[in-house]
Amino acid sequence: MRLLVLDFLEKQSKAVSLTDMELSMEPLDRVTLFRTIKTFEEHGLVHRIEDGSGASKFAICAADCDSTQHHDLHVHFYCSHCNETYCLPKTHIPEVELPANYVALERELIVKGICAACTK
Ligand SMILES: [Zn+2]
Ligand SMILES: [Zn+2]
C-alpha cells in the first residue's frame, strides 16, 4: 500500500488530492490512504499544499526533508485554467519581515495564474 502510493506520487508532475489518488489507485480504502499520507507527511516524504481549492493536495518532497523538518520551502503555483497545482522547487519563498513578537512557524506561498502548459 505504502509503496503503491509513493510510486504514484513520484510519477506526478503536479500535486494531487486524496480524491485524485483514490480514483487512480482503485480499489483503495480511503481511511488507509489517509493514514498512509499522514505518516508520509510526518516522515518528510510528502508535503501538503492548501491551494484554496478546498481540498488539500499532496506532493512528494525533495530528498532532504525528514521527520523533523520539511526543507523544501518552495512556491506552489495554482493554475486557474486547468485547476492544477504545481510545485516550483526552484522558486523559493522569500523571507518576510514580521512585526515585533510575531513568530513564524510555517511559510506557504501560492501563486495563482496560468501554468506553462496552459499558456502555450
Ligand atoms: Zn494550467
Ligand atoms: Zn511542493
Tab-separated table of N, CA, C and O and ligand atoms in Angstrom:
chain	number	residue	atom	x	y	z
A	1	MET	N	0.828	-1.209	0.000
A	1	MET	CA	0.000	0.000	0.000
A	1	MET	C	0.870	1.271	0.000
A	1	MET	O	0.712	2.159	-0.822
A	2	ARG	N	1.819	1.314	0.935
A	2	ARG	CA	2.699	2.491	1.023
A	2	ARG	C	3.526	2.667	-0.236
A	2	ARG	O	3.688	3.763	-0.739
A	3	LEU	N	4.045	1.542	-0.732
A	3	LEU	CA	4.868	1.592	-1.935
A	3	LEU	C	4.051	2.046	-3.128
A	3	LEU	O	4.503	2.825	-3.953
A	4	LEU	N	2.831	1.569	-3.177
A	4	LEU	CA	1.916	1.909	-4.256
A	4	LEU	C	1.678	3.417	-4.287
A	4	LEU	O	1.771	4.058	-5.332
A	5	VAL	N	1.399	3.980	-3.111
A	5	VAL	CA	1.109	5.405	-3.003
A	5	VAL	C	2.357	6.241	-3.320
A	5	VAL	O	2.291	7.200	-4.084
A	6	LEU	N	3.497	5.827	-2.773
A	6	LEU	CA	4.751	6.549	-3.031
A	6	LEU	C	5.090	6.544	-4.511
A	6	LEU	O	5.460	7.559	-5.088
A	7	ASP	N	4.943	5.374	-5.101
A	7	ASP	CA	5.234	5.206	-6.518
A	7	ASP	C	4.342	6.123	-7.357
A	7	ASP	O	4.805	6.798	-8.273
A	8	PHE	N	3.075	6.165	-6.990
A	8	PHE	CA	2.121	7.016	-7.704
A	8	PHE	C	2.516	8.489	-7.586
A	8	PHE	O	2.569	9.217	-8.577
A	9	LEU	N	2.827	8.911	-6.355
A	9	LEU	CA	3.170	10.317	-6.114
A	9	LEU	C	4.451	10.727	-6.845
A	9	LEU	O	4.568	11.836	-7.345
A	10	GLU	N	5.399	9.789	-6.911
A	10	GLU	CA	6.661	10.089	-7.582
A	10	GLU	C	6.479	10.323	-9.071
A	10	GLU	O	7.269	11.007	-9.702
A	11	LYS	N	5.436	9.738	-9.624
A	11	LYS	CA	5.210	9.858	-11.068
A	11	LYS	C	4.449	11.129	-11.446
A	11	LYS	O	4.315	11.444	-12.619
A	12	GLN	N	3.927	11.838	-10.443
A	12	GLN	CA	3.100	13.006	-10.735
A	12	GLN	C	3.937	14.250	-11.000
A	12	GLN	O	4.927	14.491	-10.323
A	13	SER	N	3.508	15.030	-11.976
A	13	SER	CA	4.188	16.301	-12.232
A	13	SER	C	3.465	17.417	-11.484
A	13	SER	O	3.929	18.530	-11.395
A	14	LYS	N	2.307	17.081	-10.916
A	14	LYS	CA	1.523	18.077	-10.194
A	14	LYS	C	1.110	17.525	-8.831
A	14	LYS	O	1.266	16.331	-8.574
A	15	ALA	N	0.621	18.398	-7.984
A	15	ALA	CA	0.136	17.952	-6.688
A	15	ALA	C	-1.235	17.295	-6.848
A	15	ALA	O	-2.025	17.691	-7.695
A	16	VAL	N	-1.492	16.261	-6.039
A	16	VAL	CA	-2.758	15.543	-6.172
A	16	VAL	C	-3.533	15.530	-4.850
A	16	VAL	O	-2.935	15.551	-3.777
A	17	SER	N	-4.843	15.498	-4.953
A	17	SER	CA	-5.682	15.427	-3.762
A	17	SER	C	-5.931	13.967	-3.394
A	17	SER	O	-5.621	13.059	-4.176
A	18	LEU	N	-6.487	13.745	-2.218
A	18	LEU	CA	-6.808	12.375	-1.800
A	18	LEU	C	-7.771	11.726	-2.783
A	18	LEU	O	-7.651	10.548	-3.107
A	19	THR	N	-8.708	12.526	-3.286
A	19	THR	CA	-9.682	12.005	-4.249
A	19	THR	C	-8.992	11.571	-5.548
A	19	THR	O	-9.298	10.511	-6.092
A	20	ASP	N	-8.023	12.386	-5.999
A	20	ASP	CA	-7.270	12.016	-7.208
A	20	ASP	C	-6.604	10.656	-7.010
A	20	ASP	O	-6.610	9.802	-7.890
A	21	MET	N	-6.017	10.473	-5.805
A	21	MET	CA	-5.313	9.224	-5.510
A	21	MET	C	-6.279	8.050	-5.480
A	21	MET	O	-6.008	6.996	-6.038
A	22	GLU	N	-7.406	8.278	-4.846
A	22	GLU	CA	-8.424	7.223	-4.753
A	22	GLU	C	-8.871	6.760	-6.130
A	22	GLU	O	-8.996	5.576	-6.396
A	23	LEU	N	-9.110	7.746	-7.016
A	23	LEU	CA	-9.610	7.428	-8.348
A	23	LEU	C	-8.555	6.735	-9.198
A	23	LEU	O	-8.878	5.908	-10.047
A	24	SER	N	-7.277	7.071	-8.951
A	24	SER	CA	-6.227	6.487	-9.781
A	24	SER	C	-5.744	5.143	-9.287
A	24	SER	O	-5.079	4.416	-10.015
A	25	MET	N	-6.006	4.838	-8.025
A	25	MET	CA	-5.441	3.608	-7.477
A	25	MET	C	-6.492	2.662	-6.910
A	25	MET	O	-6.266	2.014	-5.914
A	26	GLU	N	-7.629	2.610	-7.542
A	26	GLU	CA	-8.697	1.730	-7.055
A	26	GLU	C	-8.280	0.265	-7.148
A	26	GLU	O	-7.555	-0.087	-8.081
A	27	PRO	N	-8.779	-0.603	-6.316
A	27	PRO	CA	-9.594	-0.294	-5.136
A	27	PRO	C	-8.721	0.090	-3.954
A	27	PRO	O	-7.668	-0.508	-3.735
A	28	LEU	N	-9.149	1.079	-3.242
A	28	LEU	CA	-8.322	1.636	-2.185
A	28	LEU	C	-9.217	2.089	-1.041
A	28	LEU	O	-10.241	2.702	-1.268
A	29	ASP	N	-8.817	1.769	0.147
A	29	ASP	CA	-9.601	2.186	1.299
A	29	ASP	C	-9.196	3.603	1.689
A	29	ASP	O	-8.030	3.882	1.935
A	30	ARG	N	-10.173	4.501	1.738
A	30	ARG	CA	-9.897	5.910	1.979
A	30	ARG	C	-9.219	6.154	3.334
A	30	ARG	O	-8.306	6.974	3.449
A	31	VAL	N	-9.664	5.430	4.338
A	31	VAL	CA	-9.096	5.603	5.686
A	31	VAL	C	-7.621	5.203	5.699
A	31	VAL	O	-6.772	5.906	6.235
A	32	THR	N	-7.329	4.065	5.066
A	32	THR	CA	-5.940	3.597	4.992
A	32	THR	C	-5.093	4.586	4.199
A	32	THR	O	-3.971	4.900	4.580
A	33	LEU	N	-5.662	5.081	3.118
A	33	LEU	CA	-4.952	6.052	2.284
A	33	LEU	C	-4.635	7.307	3.101
A	33	LEU	O	-3.514	7.806	3.097
A	34	PHE	N	-5.626	7.783	3.821
A	34	PHE	CA	-5.474	8.975	4.648
A	34	PHE	C	-4.363	8.791	5.677
A	34	PHE	O	-3.515	9.651	5.861
A	35	ARG	N	-4.371	7.619	6.316
A	35	ARG	CA	-3.341	7.320	7.334
A	35	ARG	C	-1.957	7.236	6.709
A	35	ARG	O	-0.977	7.699	7.268
A	36	THR	N	-1.896	6.609	5.537
A	36	THR	CA	-0.621	6.464	4.843
A	36	THR	C	-0.029	7.834	4.525
A	36	THR	O	1.141	8.095	4.775
A	37	ILE	N	-0.882	8.723	3.990
A	37	ILE	CA	-0.429	10.071	3.635
A	37	ILE	C	0.028	10.832	4.875
A	37	ILE	O	1.040	11.530	4.869
A	38	LYS	N	-0.695	10.668	5.954
A	38	LYS	CA	-0.354	11.340	7.197
A	38	LYS	C	1.021	10.881	7.716
A	38	LYS	O	1.840	11.686	8.142
A	39	THR	N	1.256	9.583	7.622
A	39	THR	CA	2.557	9.030	8.020
A	39	THR	C	3.670	9.587	7.125
A	39	THR	O	4.721	9.986	7.603
A	40	PHE	N	3.399	9.643	5.825
A	40	PHE	CA	4.386	10.196	4.876
A	40	PHE	C	4.714	11.638	5.223
A	40	PHE	O	5.857	12.066	5.167
A	41	GLU	N	3.667	12.373	5.586
A	41	GLU	CA	3.832	13.789	5.927
A	41	GLU	C	4.733	13.928	7.157
A	41	GLU	O	5.634	14.753	7.197
A	42	GLU	N	4.462	13.080	8.151
A	42	GLU	CA	5.232	13.121	9.392
A	42	GLU	C	6.687	12.720	9.185
A	42	GLU	O	7.554	13.130	9.932
A	43	HIS	N	6.930	11.901	8.172
A	43	HIS	CA	8.290	11.442	7.918
A	43	HIS	C	9.015	12.263	6.858
A	43	HIS	O	10.107	11.896	6.432
A	44	GLY	N	8.391	13.345	6.430
A	44	GLY	CA	9.048	14.211	5.450
A	44	GLY	C	9.121	13.621	4.059
A	44	GLY	O	10.018	13.924	3.289
A	45	LEU	N	8.169	12.760	3.731
A	45	LEU	CA	8.162	12.174	2.383
A	45	LEU	C	7.250	12.943	1.432
A	45	LEU	O	7.501	13.036	0.240
A	46	VAL	N	6.174	13.464	1.976
A	46	VAL	CA	5.281	14.281	1.161
A	46	VAL	C	4.964	15.577	1.912
A	46	VAL	O	5.092	15.635	3.129
A	47	HIS	N	4.554	16.587	1.175
A	47	HIS	CA	4.093	17.810	1.818
A	47	HIS	C	2.701	18.156	1.325
A	47	HIS	O	2.295	17.791	0.231
A	48	ARG	N	2.001	18.848	2.191
A	48	ARG	CA	0.616	19.217	1.940
A	48	ARG	C	0.566	20.635	1.391
A	48	ARG	O	1.307	21.500	1.820
A	49	ILE	N	-0.314	20.837	0.452
A	49	ILE	CA	-0.461	22.168	-0.135
A	49	ILE	C	-1.931	22.582	-0.052
A	49	ILE	O	-2.811	21.832	-0.481
A	50	GLU	N	-2.160	23.748	0.509
A	50	GLU	CA	-3.512	24.292	0.544
A	50	GLU	C	-3.575	25.356	-0.545
A	50	GLU	O	-3.030	26.434	-0.394
A	51	ASP	N	-4.221	25.028	-1.658
A	51	ASP	CA	-4.220	25.980	-2.764
A	51	ASP	C	-5.496	26.803	-2.853
A	51	ASP	O	-5.696	27.547	-3.797
A	52	GLY	N	-6.347	26.654	-1.855
A	52	GLY	CA	-7.569	27.437	-1.842
A	52	GLY	C	-8.703	26.786	-2.617
A	52	GLY	O	-9.804	27.314	-2.686
A	53	SER	N	-8.449	25.621	-3.193
A	53	SER	CA	-9.487	24.947	-3.978
A	53	SER	C	-10.428	24.153	-3.073
A	53	SER	O	-11.415	23.590	-3.520
A	54	GLY	N	-10.095	24.080	-1.795
A	54	GLY	CA	-10.970	23.374	-0.860
A	54	GLY	C	-10.421	22.034	-0.430
A	54	GLY	O	-10.601	21.614	0.698
A	55	ALA	N	-9.724	21.360	-1.330
A	55	ALA	CA	-9.144	20.062	-0.982
A	55	ALA	C	-7.637	20.214	-0.817
A	55	ALA	O	-6.989	20.881	-1.616
A	56	SER	N	-7.088	19.613	0.238
A	56	SER	CA	-5.642	19.612	0.407
A	56	SER	C	-5.025	18.801	-0.715
A	56	SER	O	-5.587	17.789	-1.130
A	57	LYS	N	-3.878	19.247	-1.191
A	57	LYS	CA	-3.180	18.465	-2.205
A	57	LYS	C	-1.828	18.053	-1.655
A	57	LYS	O	-1.308	18.660	-0.736
A	58	PHE	N	-1.272	17.005	-2.242
A	58	PHE	CA	-0.024	16.452	-1.742
A	58	PHE	C	0.972	16.267	-2.869
A	58	PHE	O	0.585	15.958	-3.994
A	59	ALA	N	2.236	16.448	-2.523
A	59	ALA	CA	3.296	16.232	-3.499
A	59	ALA	C	4.489	15.637	-2.777
A	59	ALA	O	4.668	15.841	-1.576
A	60	ILE	N	5.282	14.920	-3.526
A	60	ILE	CA	6.463	14.271	-2.977
A	60	ILE	C	7.492	15.338	-2.562
A	60	ILE	O	7.578	16.385	-3.178
A	61	CYS	N	8.232	15.076	-1.504
A	61	CYS	CA	9.215	16.039	-1.005
A	61	CYS	C	10.579	15.832	-1.648
A	61	CYS	O	10.892	14.745	-2.109
A	62	ALA	N	11.373	16.874	-1.584
A	62	ALA	CA	12.765	16.764	-2.007
A	62	ALA	C	13.475	15.831	-1.033
A	62	ALA	O	13.014	15.622	0.084
A	63	ALA	N	14.602	15.295	-1.470
A	63	ALA	CA	15.292	14.261	-0.699
A	63	ALA	C	15.762	14.714	0.685
A	63	ALA	O	15.960	13.898	1.574
A	64	ASP	N	15.935	16.027	0.875
A	64	ASP	CA	16.499	16.480	2.144
A	64	ASP	C	15.460	16.778	3.229
A	64	ASP	O	15.792	17.296	4.286
A	65	CYS	N	14.212	16.443	2.987
A	65	CYS	CA	13.203	16.597	4.034
A	65	CYS	C	13.256	15.366	4.941
A	65	CYS	O	13.539	14.266	4.488
A	66	ASP	N	13.012	15.571	6.234
A	66	ASP	CA	12.950	14.412	7.120
A	66	ASP	C	11.840	14.612	8.151
A	66	ASP	O	11.049	15.544	8.054
A	67	SER	N	11.825	13.712	9.129
A	67	SER	CA	10.713	13.752	10.087
A	67	SER	C	10.760	14.982	10.988
A	67	SER	O	9.771	15.355	11.592
A	68	THR	N	11.920	15.633	11.100
A	68	THR	CA	11.993	16.792	11.976
A	68	THR	C	11.626	18.079	11.249
A	68	THR	O	11.092	18.998	11.827
A	69	GLN	N	11.908	18.130	9.965
A	69	GLN	CA	11.649	19.363	9.241
A	69	GLN	C	11.483	19.165	7.748
A	69	GLN	O	12.166	18.353	7.145
A	70	HIS	N	10.564	19.927	7.185
A	70	HIS	CA	10.446	19.966	5.736
A	70	HIS	C	11.350	21.089	5.246
A	70	HIS	O	11.261	22.210	5.706
A	71	HIS	N	12.248	20.767	4.339
A	71	HIS	CA	13.201	21.776	3.882
A	71	HIS	C	12.822	22.385	2.543
A	71	HIS	O	13.460	23.321	2.093
A	72	ASP	N	11.835	21.785	1.913
A	72	ASP	CA	11.518	22.294	0.579
A	72	ASP	C	10.504	23.435	0.640
A	72	ASP	O	9.344	23.291	0.333
A	73	LEU	N	10.999	24.587	1.058
A	73	LEU	CA	10.155	25.773	1.134
A	73	LEU	C	10.070	26.441	-0.236
A	73	LEU	O	10.703	27.446	-0.488
A	74	HIS	N	9.301	25.810	-1.094
A	74	HIS	CA	9.188	26.377	-2.436
A	74	HIS	C	7.787	26.910	-2.694
A	74	HIS	O	6.847	26.607	-1.977
A	75	VAL	N	7.708	27.699	-3.719
A	75	VAL	CA	6.438	28.297	-4.111
A	75	VAL	C	5.576	27.247	-4.805
A	75	VAL	O	6.090	26.361	-5.486
A	76	HIS	N	4.287	27.309	-4.575
A	76	HIS	CA	3.352	26.469	-5.314
A	76	HIS	C	2.551	27.340	-6.262
A	76	HIS	O	2.261	28.488	-5.961
A	77	PHE	N	2.233	26.769	-7.381
A	77	PHE	CA	1.533	27.527	-8.412
A	77	PHE	C	0.198	26.870	-8.723
A	77	PHE	O	0.134	25.695	-9.061
A	78	TYR	N	-0.838	27.643	-8.578
A	78	TYR	CA	-2.175	27.133	-8.880
A	78	TYR	C	-2.627	27.731	-10.207
A	78	TYR	O	-2.687	28.956	-10.364
A	79	CYS	N	-2.924	26.862	-11.153
A	79	CYS	CA	-3.370	27.333	-12.465
A	79	CYS	C	-4.895	27.411	-12.469
A	79	CYS	O	-5.576	26.407	-12.264
A	80	SER	N	-5.392	28.604	-12.700
A	80	SER	CA	-6.846	28.765	-12.655
A	80	SER	C	-7.494	28.318	-13.959
A	80	SER	O	-8.709	28.302	-14.086
A	81	HIS	N	-6.684	27.926	-14.927
A	81	HIS	CA	-7.237	27.416	-16.182
A	81	HIS	C	-7.449	25.903	-16.117
A	81	HIS	O	-8.536	25.408	-16.372
A	82	CYS	N	-6.417	25.158	-15.730
A	82	CYS	CA	-6.557	23.695	-15.651
A	82	CYS	C	-6.832	23.227	-14.214
A	82	CYS	O	-7.027	22.034	-13.974
A	83	ASN	N	-6.858	24.154	-13.269
A	83	ASN	CA	-7.122	23.852	-11.855
A	83	ASN	C	-6.129	22.886	-11.223
A	83	ASN	O	-6.464	22.165	-10.297
A	84	GLU	N	-4.909	22.864	-11.750
A	84	GLU	CA	-3.887	22.007	-11.176
A	84	GLU	C	-2.920	22.844	-10.337
A	84	GLU	O	-2.773	24.040	-10.564
A	85	THR	N	-2.296	22.167	-9.364
A	85	THR	CA	-1.308	22.832	-8.523
A	85	THR	C	0.052	22.199	-8.758
A	85	THR	O	0.167	20.973	-8.751
A	86	TYR	N	1.049	23.029	-8.990
A	86	TYR	CA	2.384	22.540	-9.276
A	86	TYR	C	3.378	22.992	-8.216
A	86	TYR	O	3.277	24.097	-7.693
A	87	CYS	N	4.365	22.128	-7.917
A	87	CYS	CA	5.484	22.518	-7.076
A	87	CYS	C	6.458	23.283	-7.963
A	87	CYS	O	6.716	22.864	-9.094
A	88	LEU	N	6.992	24.374	-7.461
A	88	LEU	CA	8.048	25.086	-8.176
A	88	LEU	C	9.301	25.006	-7.307
A	88	LEU	O	9.641	25.952	-6.605
A	89	PRO	N	9.980	23.847	-7.332
A	89	PRO	CA	11.086	23.596	-6.394
A	89	PRO	C	12.242	24.582	-6.512
A	89	PRO	O	13.000	24.753	-5.577
A	90	LYS	N	12.363	25.239	-7.676
A	90	LYS	CA	13.476	26.181	-7.844
A	90	LYS	C	13.088	27.591	-7.430
A	90	LYS	O	13.916	28.499	-7.424
A	91	THR	N	11.811	27.796	-7.127
A	91	THR	CA	11.348	29.122	-6.718
A	91	THR	C	11.133	29.123	-5.216
A	91	THR	O	10.200	28.492	-4.712
A	92	HIS	N	12.030	29.771	-4.504
A	92	HIS	CA	11.963	29.750	-3.052
A	92	HIS	C	11.067	30.841	-2.498
A	92	HIS	O	10.924	31.895	-3.095
A	93	ILE	N	10.502	30.555	-1.353
A	93	ILE	CA	9.655	31.535	-0.686
A	93	ILE	C	10.550	32.606	-0.066
A	93	ILE	O	11.477	32.277	0.672
A	94	PRO	N	10.323	33.866	-0.399
A	94	PRO	CA	11.173	34.918	0.158
A	94	PRO	C	10.936	35.097	1.664
A	94	PRO	O	9.842	34.803	2.155
A	95	GLU	N	11.942	35.545	2.359
A	95	GLU	CA	11.809	35.854	3.784
A	95	GLU	C	10.827	37.011	3.925
A	95	GLU	O	10.855	37.942	3.133
A	96	VAL	N	9.988	36.949	4.920
A	96	VAL	CA	9.100	38.084	5.155
A	96	VAL	C	9.442	38.716	6.498
A	96	VAL	O	9.775	38.021	7.453
A	97	GLU	N	9.365	40.022	6.546
A	97	GLU	CA	9.660	40.729	7.774
A	97	GLU	C	8.401	40.821	8.609
A	97	GLU	O	7.371	41.300	8.144
A	98	LEU	N	8.477	40.325	9.826
A	98	LEU	CA	7.300	40.333	10.686
A	98	LEU	C	7.429	41.408	11.763
A	98	LEU	O	8.543	41.754	12.169
A	99	PRO	N	6.304	41.934	12.240
A	99	PRO	CA	6.363	42.901	13.345
A	99	PRO	C	6.937	42.242	14.595
A	99	PRO	O	6.976	41.008	14.686
A	100	ALA	N	7.356	43.027	15.548
A	100	ALA	CA	7.937	42.510	16.785
A	100	ALA	C	6.979	41.546	17.470
A	100	ALA	O	5.755	41.739	17.439
A	101	ASN	N	7.533	40.503	18.056
A	101	ASN	CA	6.779	39.497	18.814
A	101	ASN	C	5.917	38.557	17.975
A	101	ASN	O	5.129	37.796	18.520
A	102	TYR	N	6.056	38.623	16.681
A	102	TYR	CA	5.370	37.649	15.834
A	102	TYR	C	6.368	36.563	15.471
A	102	TYR	O	7.478	36.865	15.016
A	103	VAL	N	5.987	35.329	15.719
A	103	VAL	CA	6.891	34.219	15.448
A	103	VAL	C	6.324	33.361	14.316
A	103	VAL	O	5.219	32.831	14.433
A	104	ALA	N	7.064	33.255	13.246
A	104	ALA	CA	6.614	32.446	12.118
A	104	ALA	C	6.902	30.971	12.386
A	104	ALA	O	7.981	30.612	12.847
A	105	LEU	N	5.930	30.120	12.162
A	105	LEU	CA	6.136	28.681	12.320
A	105	LEU	C	6.173	27.987	10.960
A	105	LEU	O	6.842	26.990	10.773
A	106	GLU	N	5.417	28.531	10.043
A	106	GLU	CA	5.365	27.943	8.713
A	106	GLU	C	5.277	29.052	7.691
A	106	GLU	O	4.749	30.115	7.988
A	107	ARG	N	5.786	28.789	6.518
A	107	ARG	CA	5.627	29.743	5.441
A	107	ARG	C	5.079	29.017	4.238
A	107	ARG	O	5.574	27.953	3.869
A	108	GLU	N	4.055	29.585	3.664
A	108	GLU	CA	3.461	28.995	2.475
A	108	GLU	C	3.223	30.102	1.478
A	108	GLU	O	2.844	31.200	1.860
A	109	LEU	N	3.433	29.794	0.230
A	109	LEU	CA	3.148	30.798	-0.781
A	109	LEU	C	2.544	30.133	-2.008
A	109	LEU	O	3.127	29.226	-2.588
A	110	ILE	N	1.362	30.568	-2.322
A	110	ILE	CA	0.681	30.052	-3.507
A	110	ILE	C	0.576	31.193	-4.513
A	110	ILE	O	0.077	32.263	-4.187
A	111	VAL	N	1.078	30.964	-5.688
A	111	VAL	CA	0.924	31.942	-6.753
A	111	VAL	C	-0.171	31.418	-7.667
A	111	VAL	O	-0.175	30.234	-8.023
A	112	LYS	N	-1.125	32.262	-8.000
A	112	LYS	CA	-2.205	31.834	-8.882
A	112	LYS	C	-2.063	32.469	-10.245
A	112	LYS	O	-1.659	33.622	-10.352
A	113	GLY	N	-2.362	31.716	-11.263
A	113	GLY	CA	-2.252	32.256	-12.608
A	113	GLY	C	-2.461	31.171	-13.641
A	113	GLY	O	-3.255	30.257	-13.427
A	114	ILE	N	-1.741	31.271	-14.747
A	114	ILE	CA	-1.858	30.298	-15.837
A	114	ILE	C	-0.527	29.563	-15.959
A	114	ILE	O	0.519	30.198	-16.061
A	115	CYS	N	-0.570	28.243	-15.929
A	115	CYS	CA	0.662	27.441	-15.968
A	115	CYS	C	1.270	27.379	-17.369
A	115	CYS	O	0.636	27.776	-18.353
A	116	ALA	N	2.483	26.852	-17.440
A	116	ALA	CA	3.229	26.770	-18.703
A	116	ALA	C	2.458	25.999	-19.780
A	116	ALA	O	2.451	26.373	-20.945
A	117	ALA	N	1.821	24.908	-19.362
A	117	ALA	CA	1.091	24.084	-20.337
A	117	ALA	C	-0.094	24.848	-20.899
A	117	ALA	O	-0.437	24.711	-22.080
A	118	CYS	N	-0.735	25.652	-20.072
A	118	CYS	CA	-1.935	26.367	-20.495
A	118	CYS	C	-1.645	27.649	-21.278
A	118	CYS	O	-2.497	28.143	-22.018
A	119	THR	N	-0.443	28.232	-21.105
A	119	THR	CA	-0.145	29.465	-21.855
A	119	THR	C	0.288	29.155	-23.279
A	119	THR	O	0.350	30.035	-24.120
A	120	LYS	N	0.588	27.891	-23.569
A	120	LYS	CA	1.015	27.507	-24.923
A	120	LYS	C	-0.120	27.646	-25.924
A	120	LYS	O	-1.232	27.245	-25.638
B	1	ZN	ZN	-2.815	25.035	-16.442
B	2	ZN	ZN	5.687	21.393	-3.351
